[in-house]
Coordinates of N, CA and C in Angstrom, one line a residue:
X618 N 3.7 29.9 4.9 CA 4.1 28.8 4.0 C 5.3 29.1 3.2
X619 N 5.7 30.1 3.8 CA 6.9 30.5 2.9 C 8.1 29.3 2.9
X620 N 8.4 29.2 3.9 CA 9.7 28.0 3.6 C 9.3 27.0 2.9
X621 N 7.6 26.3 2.5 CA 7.7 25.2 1.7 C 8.0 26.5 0.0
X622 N 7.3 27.6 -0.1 CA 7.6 28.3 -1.3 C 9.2 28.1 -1.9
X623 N 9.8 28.5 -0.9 CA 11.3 28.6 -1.6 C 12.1 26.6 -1.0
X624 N 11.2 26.2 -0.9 CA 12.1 24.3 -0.7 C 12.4 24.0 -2.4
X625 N 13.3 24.0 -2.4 CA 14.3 22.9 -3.9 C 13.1 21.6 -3.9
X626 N 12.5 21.7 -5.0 CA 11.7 20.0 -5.3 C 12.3 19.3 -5.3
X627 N 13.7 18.9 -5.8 CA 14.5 17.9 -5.9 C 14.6 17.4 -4.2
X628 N 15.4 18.5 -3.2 CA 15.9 18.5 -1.7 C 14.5 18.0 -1.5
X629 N 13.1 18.1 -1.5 CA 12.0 17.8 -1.5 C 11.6 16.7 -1.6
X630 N 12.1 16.1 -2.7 CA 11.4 15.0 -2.7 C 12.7 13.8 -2.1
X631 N 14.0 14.6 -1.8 CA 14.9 13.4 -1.2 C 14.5 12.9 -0.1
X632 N 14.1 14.0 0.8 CA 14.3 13.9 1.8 C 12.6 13.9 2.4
X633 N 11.0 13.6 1.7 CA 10.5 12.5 1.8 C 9.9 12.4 0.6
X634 N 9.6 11.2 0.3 CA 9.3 10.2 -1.2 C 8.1 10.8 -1.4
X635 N 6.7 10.9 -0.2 CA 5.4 11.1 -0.3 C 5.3 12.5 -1.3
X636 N 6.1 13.3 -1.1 CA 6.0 14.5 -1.9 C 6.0 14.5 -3.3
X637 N 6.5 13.6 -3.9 CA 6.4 13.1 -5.1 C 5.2 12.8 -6.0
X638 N 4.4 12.3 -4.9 CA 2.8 12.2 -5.7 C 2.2 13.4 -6.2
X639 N 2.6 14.3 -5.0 CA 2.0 16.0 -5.4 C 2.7 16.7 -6.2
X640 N 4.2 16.9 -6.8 CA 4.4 17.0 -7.8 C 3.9 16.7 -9.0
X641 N 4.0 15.0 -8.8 CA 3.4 14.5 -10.2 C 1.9 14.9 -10.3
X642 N 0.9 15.2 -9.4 CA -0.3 15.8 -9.8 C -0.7 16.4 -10.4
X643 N 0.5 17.7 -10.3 CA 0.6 19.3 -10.7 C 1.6 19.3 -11.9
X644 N 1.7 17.5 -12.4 CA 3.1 17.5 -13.5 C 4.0 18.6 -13.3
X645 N 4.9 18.6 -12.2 CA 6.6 19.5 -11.9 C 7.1 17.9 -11.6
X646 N 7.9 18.5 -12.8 CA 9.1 17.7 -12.7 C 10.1 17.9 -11.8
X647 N 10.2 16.4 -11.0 CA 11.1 16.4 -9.8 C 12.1 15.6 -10.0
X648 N 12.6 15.5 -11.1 CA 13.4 14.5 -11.2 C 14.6 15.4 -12.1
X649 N 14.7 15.6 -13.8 CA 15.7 16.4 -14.4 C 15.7 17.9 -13.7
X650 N 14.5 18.2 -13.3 CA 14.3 19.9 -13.4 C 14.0 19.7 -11.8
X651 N 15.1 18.9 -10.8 CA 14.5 19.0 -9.5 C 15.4 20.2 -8.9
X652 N 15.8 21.1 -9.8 CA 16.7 22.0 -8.8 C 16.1 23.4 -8.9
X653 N 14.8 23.4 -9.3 CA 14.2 24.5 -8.6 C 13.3 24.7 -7.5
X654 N 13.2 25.8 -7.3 CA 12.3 25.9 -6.2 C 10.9 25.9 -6.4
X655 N 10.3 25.8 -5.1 CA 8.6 25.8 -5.9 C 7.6 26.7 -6.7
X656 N 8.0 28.0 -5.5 CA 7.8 29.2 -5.9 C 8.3 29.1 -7.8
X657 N 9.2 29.0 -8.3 CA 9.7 28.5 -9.5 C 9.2 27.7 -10.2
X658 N 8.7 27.0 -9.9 CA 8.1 25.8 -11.0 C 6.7 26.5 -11.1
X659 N 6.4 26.8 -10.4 CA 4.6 26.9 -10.2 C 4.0 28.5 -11.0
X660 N 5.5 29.2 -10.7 CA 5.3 31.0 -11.5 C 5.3 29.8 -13.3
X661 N 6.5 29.7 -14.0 CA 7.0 29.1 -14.6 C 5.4 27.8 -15.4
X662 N 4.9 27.3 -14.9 CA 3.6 26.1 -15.4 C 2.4 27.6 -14.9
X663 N 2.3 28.9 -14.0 CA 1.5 29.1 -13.8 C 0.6 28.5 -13.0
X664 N 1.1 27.5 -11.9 CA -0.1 26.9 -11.0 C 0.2 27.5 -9.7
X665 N -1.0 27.3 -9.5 CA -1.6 28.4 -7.6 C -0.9 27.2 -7.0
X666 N 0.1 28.3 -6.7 CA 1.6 27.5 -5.6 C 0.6 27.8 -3.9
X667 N -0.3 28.2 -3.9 CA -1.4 27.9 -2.4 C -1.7 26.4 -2.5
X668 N -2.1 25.8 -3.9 CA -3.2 24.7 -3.8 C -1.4 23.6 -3.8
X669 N -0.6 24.1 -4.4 CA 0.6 23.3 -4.2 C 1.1 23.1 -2.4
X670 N 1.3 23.7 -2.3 CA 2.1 24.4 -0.7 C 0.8 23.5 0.3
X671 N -0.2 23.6 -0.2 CA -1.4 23.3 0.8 C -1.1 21.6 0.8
X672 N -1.5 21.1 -0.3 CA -1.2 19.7 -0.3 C 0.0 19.3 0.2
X673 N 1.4 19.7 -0.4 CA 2.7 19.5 0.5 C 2.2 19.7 1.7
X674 N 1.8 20.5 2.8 CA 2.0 20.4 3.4 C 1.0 19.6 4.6
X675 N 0.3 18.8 3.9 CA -1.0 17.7 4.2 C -0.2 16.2 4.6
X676 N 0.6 16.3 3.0 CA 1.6 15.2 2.8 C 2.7 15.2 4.3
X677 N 3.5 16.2 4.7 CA 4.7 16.0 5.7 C 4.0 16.3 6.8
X678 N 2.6 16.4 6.8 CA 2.0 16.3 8.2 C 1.4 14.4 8.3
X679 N 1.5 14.1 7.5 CA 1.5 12.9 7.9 C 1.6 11.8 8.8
X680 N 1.2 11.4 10.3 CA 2.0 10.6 10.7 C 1.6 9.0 10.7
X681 N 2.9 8.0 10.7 CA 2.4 6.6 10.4 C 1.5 6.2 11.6
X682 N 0.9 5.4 11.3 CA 0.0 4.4 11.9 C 0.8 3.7 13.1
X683 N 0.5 3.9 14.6 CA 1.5 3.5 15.6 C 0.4 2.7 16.4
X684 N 1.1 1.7 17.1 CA 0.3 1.9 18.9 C -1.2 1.4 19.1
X685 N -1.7 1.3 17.9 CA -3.2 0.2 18.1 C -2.8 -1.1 18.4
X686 N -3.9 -1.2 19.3 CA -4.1 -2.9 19.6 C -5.1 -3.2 19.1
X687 N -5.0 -3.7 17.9 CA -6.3 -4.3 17.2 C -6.7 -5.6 17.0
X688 N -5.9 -6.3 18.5 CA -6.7 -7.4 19.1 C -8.2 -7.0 19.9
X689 N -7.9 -5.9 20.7 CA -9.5 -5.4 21.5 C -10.6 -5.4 19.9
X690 N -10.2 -5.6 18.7 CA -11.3 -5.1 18.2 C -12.3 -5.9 17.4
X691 N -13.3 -5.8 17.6 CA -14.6 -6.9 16.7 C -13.9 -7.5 15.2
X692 N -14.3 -8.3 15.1 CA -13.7 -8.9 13.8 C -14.1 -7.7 12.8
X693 N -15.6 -7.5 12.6 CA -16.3 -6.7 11.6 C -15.8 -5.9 11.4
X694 N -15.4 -4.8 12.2 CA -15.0 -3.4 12.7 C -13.9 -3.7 11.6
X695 N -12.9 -4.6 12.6 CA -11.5 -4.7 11.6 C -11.5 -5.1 10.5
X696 N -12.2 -5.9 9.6 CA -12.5 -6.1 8.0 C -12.7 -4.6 7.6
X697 N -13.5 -3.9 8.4 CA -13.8 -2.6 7.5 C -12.4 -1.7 7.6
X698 N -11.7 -1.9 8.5 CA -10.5 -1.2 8.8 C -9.0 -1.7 7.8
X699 N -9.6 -2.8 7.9 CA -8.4 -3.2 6.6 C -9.0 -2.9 5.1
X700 N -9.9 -3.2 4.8 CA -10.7 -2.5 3.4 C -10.4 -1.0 3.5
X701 N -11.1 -0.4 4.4 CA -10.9 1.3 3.8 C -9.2 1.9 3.9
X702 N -8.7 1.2 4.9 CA -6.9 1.4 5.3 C -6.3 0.5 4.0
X703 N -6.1 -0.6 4.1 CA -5.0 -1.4 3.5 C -5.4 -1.6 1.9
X704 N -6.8 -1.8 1.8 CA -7.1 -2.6 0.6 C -6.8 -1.3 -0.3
X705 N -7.5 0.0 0.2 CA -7.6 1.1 -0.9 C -6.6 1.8 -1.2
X706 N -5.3 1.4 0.0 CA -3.5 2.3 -0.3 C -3.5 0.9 -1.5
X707 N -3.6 -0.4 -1.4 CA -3.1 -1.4 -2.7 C -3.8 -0.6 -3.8
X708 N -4.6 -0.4 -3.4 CA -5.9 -0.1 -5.3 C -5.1 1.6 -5.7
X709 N -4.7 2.0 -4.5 CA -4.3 3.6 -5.3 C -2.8 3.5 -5.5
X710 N -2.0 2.5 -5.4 CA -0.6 3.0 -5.5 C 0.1 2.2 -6.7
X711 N -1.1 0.8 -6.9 CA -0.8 0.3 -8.2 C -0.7 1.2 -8.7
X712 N -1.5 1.5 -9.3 CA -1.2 2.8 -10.8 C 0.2 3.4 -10.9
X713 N 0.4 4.0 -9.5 CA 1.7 4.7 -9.4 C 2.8 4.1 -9.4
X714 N 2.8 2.9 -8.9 CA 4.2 2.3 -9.1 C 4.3 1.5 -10.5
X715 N 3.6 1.2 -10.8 CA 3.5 0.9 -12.5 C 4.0 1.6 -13.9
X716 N 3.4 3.1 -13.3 CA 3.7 4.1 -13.9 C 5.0 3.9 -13.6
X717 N 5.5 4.2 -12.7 CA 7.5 4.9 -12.0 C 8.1 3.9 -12.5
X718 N 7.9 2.2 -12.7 CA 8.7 1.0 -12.6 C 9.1 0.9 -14.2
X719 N 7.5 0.6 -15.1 CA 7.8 1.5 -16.8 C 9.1 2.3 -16.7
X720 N 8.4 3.2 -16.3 CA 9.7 4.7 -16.8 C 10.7 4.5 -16.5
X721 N 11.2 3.8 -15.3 CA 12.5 3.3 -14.4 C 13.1 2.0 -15.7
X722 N 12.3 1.2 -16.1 CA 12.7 -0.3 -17.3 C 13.0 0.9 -18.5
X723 N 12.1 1.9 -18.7 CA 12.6 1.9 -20.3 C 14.0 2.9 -20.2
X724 N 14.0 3.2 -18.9 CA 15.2 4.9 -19.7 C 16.2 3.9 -18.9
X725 N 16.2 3.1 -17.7 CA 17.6 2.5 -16.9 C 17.5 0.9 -16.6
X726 N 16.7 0.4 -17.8 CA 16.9 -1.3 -18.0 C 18.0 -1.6 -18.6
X727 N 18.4 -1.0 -19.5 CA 19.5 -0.8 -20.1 C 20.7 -1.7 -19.3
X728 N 21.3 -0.6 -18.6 CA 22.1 -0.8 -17.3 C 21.3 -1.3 -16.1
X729 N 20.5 -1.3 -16.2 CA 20.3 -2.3 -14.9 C 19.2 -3.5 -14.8
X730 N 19.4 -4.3 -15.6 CA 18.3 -5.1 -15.8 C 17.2 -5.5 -14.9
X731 N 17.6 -5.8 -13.9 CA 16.9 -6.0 -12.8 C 15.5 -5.2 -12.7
X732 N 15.6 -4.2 -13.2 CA 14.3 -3.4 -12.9 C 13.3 -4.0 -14.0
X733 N 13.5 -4.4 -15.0 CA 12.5 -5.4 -15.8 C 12.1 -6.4 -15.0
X734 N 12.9 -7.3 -14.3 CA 12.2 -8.1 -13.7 C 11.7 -7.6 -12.4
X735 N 11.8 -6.4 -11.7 CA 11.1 -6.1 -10.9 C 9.6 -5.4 -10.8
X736 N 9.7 -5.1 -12.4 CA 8.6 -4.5 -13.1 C 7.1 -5.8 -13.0
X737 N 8.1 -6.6 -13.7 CA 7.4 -7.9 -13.9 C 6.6 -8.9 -13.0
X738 N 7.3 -8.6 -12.2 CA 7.0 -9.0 -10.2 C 5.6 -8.1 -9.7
X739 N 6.0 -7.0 -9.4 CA 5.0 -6.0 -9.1 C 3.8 -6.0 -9.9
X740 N 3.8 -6.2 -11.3 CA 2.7 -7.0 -12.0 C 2.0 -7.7 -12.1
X741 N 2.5 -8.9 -11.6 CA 2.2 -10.0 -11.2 C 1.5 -10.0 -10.0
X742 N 2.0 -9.4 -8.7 CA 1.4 -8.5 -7.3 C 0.6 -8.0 -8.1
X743 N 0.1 -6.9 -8.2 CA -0.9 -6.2 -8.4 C -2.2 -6.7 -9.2
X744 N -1.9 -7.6 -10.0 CA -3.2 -8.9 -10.8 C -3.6 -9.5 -9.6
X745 N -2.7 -10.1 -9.1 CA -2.8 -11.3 -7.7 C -3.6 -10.4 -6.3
X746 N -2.8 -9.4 -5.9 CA -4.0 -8.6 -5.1 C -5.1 -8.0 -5.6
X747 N -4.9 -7.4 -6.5 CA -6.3 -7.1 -7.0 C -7.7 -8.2 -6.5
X748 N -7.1 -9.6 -7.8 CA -8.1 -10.4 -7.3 C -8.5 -10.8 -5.9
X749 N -7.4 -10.7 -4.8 CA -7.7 -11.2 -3.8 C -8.0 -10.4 -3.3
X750 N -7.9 -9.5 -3.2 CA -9.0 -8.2 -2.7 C -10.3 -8.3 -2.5
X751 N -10.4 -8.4 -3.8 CA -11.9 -8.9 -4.1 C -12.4 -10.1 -3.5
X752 N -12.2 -10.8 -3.4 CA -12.8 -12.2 -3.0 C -12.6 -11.6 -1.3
X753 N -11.9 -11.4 -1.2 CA -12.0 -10.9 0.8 C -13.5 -10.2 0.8
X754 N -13.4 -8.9 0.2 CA -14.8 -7.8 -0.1 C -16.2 -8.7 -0.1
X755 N -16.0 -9.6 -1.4 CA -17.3 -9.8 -1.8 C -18.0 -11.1 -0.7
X756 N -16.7 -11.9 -0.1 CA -17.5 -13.6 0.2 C -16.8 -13.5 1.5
X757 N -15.4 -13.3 1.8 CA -15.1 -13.6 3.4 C -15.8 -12.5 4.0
X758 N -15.4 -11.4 4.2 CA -15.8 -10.1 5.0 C -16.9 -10.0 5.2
X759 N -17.6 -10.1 4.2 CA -19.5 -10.0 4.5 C -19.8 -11.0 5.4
X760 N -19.5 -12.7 5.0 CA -19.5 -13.3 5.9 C -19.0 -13.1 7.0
X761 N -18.0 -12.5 7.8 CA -17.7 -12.5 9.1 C -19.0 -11.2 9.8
X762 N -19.4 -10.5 8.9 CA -20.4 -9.7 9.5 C -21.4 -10.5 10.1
X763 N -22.1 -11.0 8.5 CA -22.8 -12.1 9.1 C -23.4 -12.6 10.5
X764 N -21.5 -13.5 10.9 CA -21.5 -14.3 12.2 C -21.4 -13.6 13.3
X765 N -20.9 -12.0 12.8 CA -21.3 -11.3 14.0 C -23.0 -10.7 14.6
X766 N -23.7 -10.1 13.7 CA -24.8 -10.0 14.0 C -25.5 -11.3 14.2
X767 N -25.3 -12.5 14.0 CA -26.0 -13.2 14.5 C -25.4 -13.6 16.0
X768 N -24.5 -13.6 15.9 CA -23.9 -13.6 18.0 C -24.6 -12.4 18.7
X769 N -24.0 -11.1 17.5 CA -25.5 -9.9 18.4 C -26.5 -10.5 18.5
X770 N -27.8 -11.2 17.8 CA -29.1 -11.6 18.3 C -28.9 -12.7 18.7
X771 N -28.0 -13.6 19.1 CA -28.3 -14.9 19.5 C -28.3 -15.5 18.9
X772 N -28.7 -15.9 17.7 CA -28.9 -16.9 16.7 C -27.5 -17.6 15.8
X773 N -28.0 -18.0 14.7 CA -26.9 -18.9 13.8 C -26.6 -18.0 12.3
X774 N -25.6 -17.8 11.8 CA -25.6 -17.3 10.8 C -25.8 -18.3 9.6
X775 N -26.5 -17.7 8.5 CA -26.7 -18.7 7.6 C -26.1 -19.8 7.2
X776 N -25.9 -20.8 6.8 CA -24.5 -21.4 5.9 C -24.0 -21.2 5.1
X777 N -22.8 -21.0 4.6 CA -22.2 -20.5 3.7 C -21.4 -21.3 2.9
X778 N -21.8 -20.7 1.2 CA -22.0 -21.7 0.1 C -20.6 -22.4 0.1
X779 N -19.3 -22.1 0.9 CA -17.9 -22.4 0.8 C -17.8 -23.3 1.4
X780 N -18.8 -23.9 2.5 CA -18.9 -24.4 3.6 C -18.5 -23.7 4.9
X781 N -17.4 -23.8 5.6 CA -16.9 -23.3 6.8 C -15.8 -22.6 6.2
X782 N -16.0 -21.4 7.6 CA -14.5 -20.4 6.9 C -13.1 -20.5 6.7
X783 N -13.1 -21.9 7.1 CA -11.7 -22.5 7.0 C -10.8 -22.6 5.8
X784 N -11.9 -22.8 4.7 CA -11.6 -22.8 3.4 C -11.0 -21.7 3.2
X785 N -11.5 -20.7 3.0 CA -11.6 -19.1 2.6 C -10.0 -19.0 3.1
X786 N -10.3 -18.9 4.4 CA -9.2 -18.7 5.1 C -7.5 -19.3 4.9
X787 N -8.0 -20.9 4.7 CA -6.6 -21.7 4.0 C -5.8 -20.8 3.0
X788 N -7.0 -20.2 1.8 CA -7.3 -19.9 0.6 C -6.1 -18.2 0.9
X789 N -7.0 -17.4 1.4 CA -6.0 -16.2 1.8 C -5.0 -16.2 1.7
X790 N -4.5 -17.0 3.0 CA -3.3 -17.3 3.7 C -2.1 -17.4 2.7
X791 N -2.6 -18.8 2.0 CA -1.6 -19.5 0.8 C -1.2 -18.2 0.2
X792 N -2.5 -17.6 -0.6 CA -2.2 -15.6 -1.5 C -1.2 -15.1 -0.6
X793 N -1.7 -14.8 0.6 CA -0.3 -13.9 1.4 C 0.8 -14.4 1.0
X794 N 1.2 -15.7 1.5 CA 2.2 -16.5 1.2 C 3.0 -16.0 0.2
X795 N 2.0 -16.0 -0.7 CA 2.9 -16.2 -2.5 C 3.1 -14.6 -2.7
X796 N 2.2 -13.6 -2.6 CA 2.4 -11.7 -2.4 C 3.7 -11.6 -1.6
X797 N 3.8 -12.0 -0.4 CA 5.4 -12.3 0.3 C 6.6 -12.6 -0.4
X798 N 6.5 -13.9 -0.8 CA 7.2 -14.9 -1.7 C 8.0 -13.6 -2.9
X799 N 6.7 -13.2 -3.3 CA 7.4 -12.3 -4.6 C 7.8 -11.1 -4.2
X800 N 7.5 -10.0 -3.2 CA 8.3 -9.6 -2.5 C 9.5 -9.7 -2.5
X801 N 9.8 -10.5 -1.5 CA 10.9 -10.8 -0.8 C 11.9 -11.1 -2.3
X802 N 11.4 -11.3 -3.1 CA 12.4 -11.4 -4.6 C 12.3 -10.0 -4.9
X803 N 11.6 -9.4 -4.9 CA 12.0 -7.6 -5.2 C 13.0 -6.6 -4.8
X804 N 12.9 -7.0 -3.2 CA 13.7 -6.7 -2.4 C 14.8 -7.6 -2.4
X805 N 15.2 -8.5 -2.8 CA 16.4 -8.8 -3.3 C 17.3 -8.2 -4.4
X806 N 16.4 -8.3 -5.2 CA 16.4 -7.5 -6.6 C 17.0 -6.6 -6.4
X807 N 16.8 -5.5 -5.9 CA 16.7 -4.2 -5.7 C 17.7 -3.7 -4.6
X808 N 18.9 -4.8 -4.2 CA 19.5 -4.9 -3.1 C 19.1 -4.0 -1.6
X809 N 17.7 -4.4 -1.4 CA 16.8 -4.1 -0.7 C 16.8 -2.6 -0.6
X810 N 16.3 -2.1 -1.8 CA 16.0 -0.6 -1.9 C 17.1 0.0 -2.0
X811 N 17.8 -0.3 -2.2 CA 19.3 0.5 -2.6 C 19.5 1.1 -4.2
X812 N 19.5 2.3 -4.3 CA 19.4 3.1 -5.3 C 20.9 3.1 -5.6
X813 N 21.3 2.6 -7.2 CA 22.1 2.7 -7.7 C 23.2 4.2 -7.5
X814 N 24.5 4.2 -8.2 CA 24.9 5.9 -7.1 C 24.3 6.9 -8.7
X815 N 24.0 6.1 -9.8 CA 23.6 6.7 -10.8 C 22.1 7.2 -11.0
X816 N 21.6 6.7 -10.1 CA 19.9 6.7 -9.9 C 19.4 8.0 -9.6
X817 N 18.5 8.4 -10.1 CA 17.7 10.0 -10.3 C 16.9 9.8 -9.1
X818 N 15.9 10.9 -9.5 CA 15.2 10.9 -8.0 C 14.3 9.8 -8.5
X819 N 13.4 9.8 -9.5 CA 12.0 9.2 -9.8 C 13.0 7.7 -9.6
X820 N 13.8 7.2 -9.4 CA 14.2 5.9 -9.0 C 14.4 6.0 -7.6
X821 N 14.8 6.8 -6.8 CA 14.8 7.1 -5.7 C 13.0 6.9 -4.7
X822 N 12.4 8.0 -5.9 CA 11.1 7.6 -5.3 C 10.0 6.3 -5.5
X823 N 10.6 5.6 -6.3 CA 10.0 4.5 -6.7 C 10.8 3.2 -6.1
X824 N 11.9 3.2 -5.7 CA 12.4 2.1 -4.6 C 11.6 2.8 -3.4
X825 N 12.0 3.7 -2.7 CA 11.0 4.6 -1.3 C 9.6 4.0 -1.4
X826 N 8.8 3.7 -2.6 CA 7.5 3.7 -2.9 C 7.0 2.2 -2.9
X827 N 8.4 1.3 -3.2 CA 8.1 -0.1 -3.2 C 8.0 -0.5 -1.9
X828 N 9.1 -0.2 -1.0 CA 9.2 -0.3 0.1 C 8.3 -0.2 1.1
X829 N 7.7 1.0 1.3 CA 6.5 1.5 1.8 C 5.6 0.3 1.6
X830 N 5.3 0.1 -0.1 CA 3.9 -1.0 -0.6 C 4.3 -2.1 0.3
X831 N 5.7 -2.8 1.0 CA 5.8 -4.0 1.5 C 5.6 -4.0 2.7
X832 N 5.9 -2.5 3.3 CA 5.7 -2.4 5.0 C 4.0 -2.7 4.9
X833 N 4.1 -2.0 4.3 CA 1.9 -2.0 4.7 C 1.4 -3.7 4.5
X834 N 2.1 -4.2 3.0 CA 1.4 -5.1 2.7 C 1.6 -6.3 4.2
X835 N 2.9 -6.5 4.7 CA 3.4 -6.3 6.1 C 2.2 -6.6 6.9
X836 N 1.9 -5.5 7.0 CA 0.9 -5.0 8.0 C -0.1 -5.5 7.9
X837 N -0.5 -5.4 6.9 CA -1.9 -5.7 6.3 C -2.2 -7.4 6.5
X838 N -0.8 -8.4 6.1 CA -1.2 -9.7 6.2 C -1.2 -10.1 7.9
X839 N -0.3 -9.2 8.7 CA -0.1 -9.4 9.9 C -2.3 -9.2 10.4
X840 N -2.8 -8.5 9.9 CA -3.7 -8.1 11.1 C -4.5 -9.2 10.5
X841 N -4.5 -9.9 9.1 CA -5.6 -10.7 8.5 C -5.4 -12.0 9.4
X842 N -3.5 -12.7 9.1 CA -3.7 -13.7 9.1 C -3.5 -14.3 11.6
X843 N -3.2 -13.0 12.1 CA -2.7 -13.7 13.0 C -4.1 -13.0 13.7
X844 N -4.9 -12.1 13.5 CA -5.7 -11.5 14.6 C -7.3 -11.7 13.8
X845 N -7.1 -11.5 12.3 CA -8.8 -11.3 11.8 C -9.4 -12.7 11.3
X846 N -8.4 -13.5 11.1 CA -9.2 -14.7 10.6 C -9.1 -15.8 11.9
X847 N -8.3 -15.7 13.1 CA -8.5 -16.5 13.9 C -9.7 -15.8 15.3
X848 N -10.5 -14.4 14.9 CA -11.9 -14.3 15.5 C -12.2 -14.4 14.5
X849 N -12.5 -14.9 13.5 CA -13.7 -15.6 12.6 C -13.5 -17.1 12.9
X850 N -12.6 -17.5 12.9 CA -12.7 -19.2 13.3 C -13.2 -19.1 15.0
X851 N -13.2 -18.3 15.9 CA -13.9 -18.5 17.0 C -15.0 -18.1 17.0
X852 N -15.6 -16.9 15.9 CA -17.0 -16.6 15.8 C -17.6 -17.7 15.2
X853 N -16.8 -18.6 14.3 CA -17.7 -19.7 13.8 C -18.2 -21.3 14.6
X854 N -16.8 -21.4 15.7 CA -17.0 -22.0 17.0 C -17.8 -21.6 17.9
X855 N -18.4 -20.2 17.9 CA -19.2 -20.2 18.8 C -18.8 -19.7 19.7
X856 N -17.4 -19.1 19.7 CA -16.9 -18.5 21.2 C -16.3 -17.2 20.4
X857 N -16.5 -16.6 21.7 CA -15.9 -15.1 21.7 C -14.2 -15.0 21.4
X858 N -14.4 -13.7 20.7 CA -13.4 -13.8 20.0 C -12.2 -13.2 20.7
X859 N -11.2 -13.6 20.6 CA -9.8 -13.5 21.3 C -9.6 -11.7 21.6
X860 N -9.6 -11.2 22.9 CA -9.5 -10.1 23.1 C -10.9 -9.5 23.6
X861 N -11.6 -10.3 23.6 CA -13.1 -9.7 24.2 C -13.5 -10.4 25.6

């Protein structure tokens, strides 16, 4: 582990953003004081540069998510795959980008206004998923279980107090829409992630970090609205669901 010992945190966190979280765990500053090494920061705060070095090196083993077809897969399956995957990267990265976007408005709103209103956006996202989160969890998702076990036994699944999942569904959709909507104004904002030439790293890592939050969210609306909620409108027709 020696070459992550002597890696520059700053050269570290340029060159990938993820490393940043593990800094901030172990509070080393990667941003004014990014030009030491780790070995250095960790003698220096006294922290077991093992439990450091270990996590970095969890973090750049990393690889993204490629190459599934998750049309072959049961509706159910995939609600649970978007809950434990997509819903719980939303629920853990709020915090962090809230945190970075603050600290980004108060020391470089000044000169760059835009980051207040990007602050303000992401805010607004994060209230809005939140709650929609929830309403997937608690009333669609369960429901599609539902209509699956009752196709496993044969039978009808209960009725459901919304009426048909169409509603629900309409309901989502519009949310994605508007989660997009304000996006796509972030990334404008932000001349699509483009770090000022005056920009530190913690701005470096918090455009890298926004960006990220829109690929997934991306991702996330892609599997709901084009593959998970049209096998729940065929599980509720009665036919098998697209890919089976």
């Amino acid at each position: 582990m020696t070459h992550l010992e002597q890696a520059v945190i700053g050269q570290l966190v340029s060159g990938n953003y993820r490393t940043a979280a593990v800094f901030s765990k172990y509070r080393i500053d990667f941003c004014c004081n990014g030009n030491r090494t780790i070995e250095e920061a960790c003698a220096q705060k006294k922290i077991d540069i093992s439990a450091v070095t270990a996590d970095l090196a969890e973090v750049l083993g990393v690889q993204p998510e490629t190459g599934t077809d998750y049309n072959t897969w049961e509706p159910d399956v995939l609600a649970i795959h978007i809950v434990d995957r997509h819903h719980a990267y939303v629920a853990s990265q709020i915090p962090v980008l809230q945190a970075y976007l603050h600290k980004l408005s108060n020391v470089h709103g000044g000169a760059h206004p835009e980051l207040v209103r990007i602050a303000q956006l992401f805010n607004e996202s994060a209230a809005e998923l939140t709650m929609h989160m929830k309403k997937e969890e608690l009333v669609l998702f369960p429901y599609i279980r539902q209509m699956v076990v009752a196709r496993e036994n044969g039978t009808s699944a209960a009725p459901a107090h919304f009426g048909t999942v169409a509603g629900p569904i309409s309901m989502m959709m519009h949310e994605h829409d508007q989660e997009g909507e304000r996006f796509r104004q972030i990334q404008q904002l932000s001349g699509d992630y483009t770090v000022p030439p005056d920009g530190c790293n913690t701005y470096r890592v918090t455009y890298a970090l926004l960006k990220e939050f829109q690929d997934d969210l991306h991702l996330h609306i892609h599997l709901e609205n084009n593959i998970l909620f049209p096998k729940a409108a065929d599980l509720e027709n009665g036919s098998r669901p697209a890919g089976k």
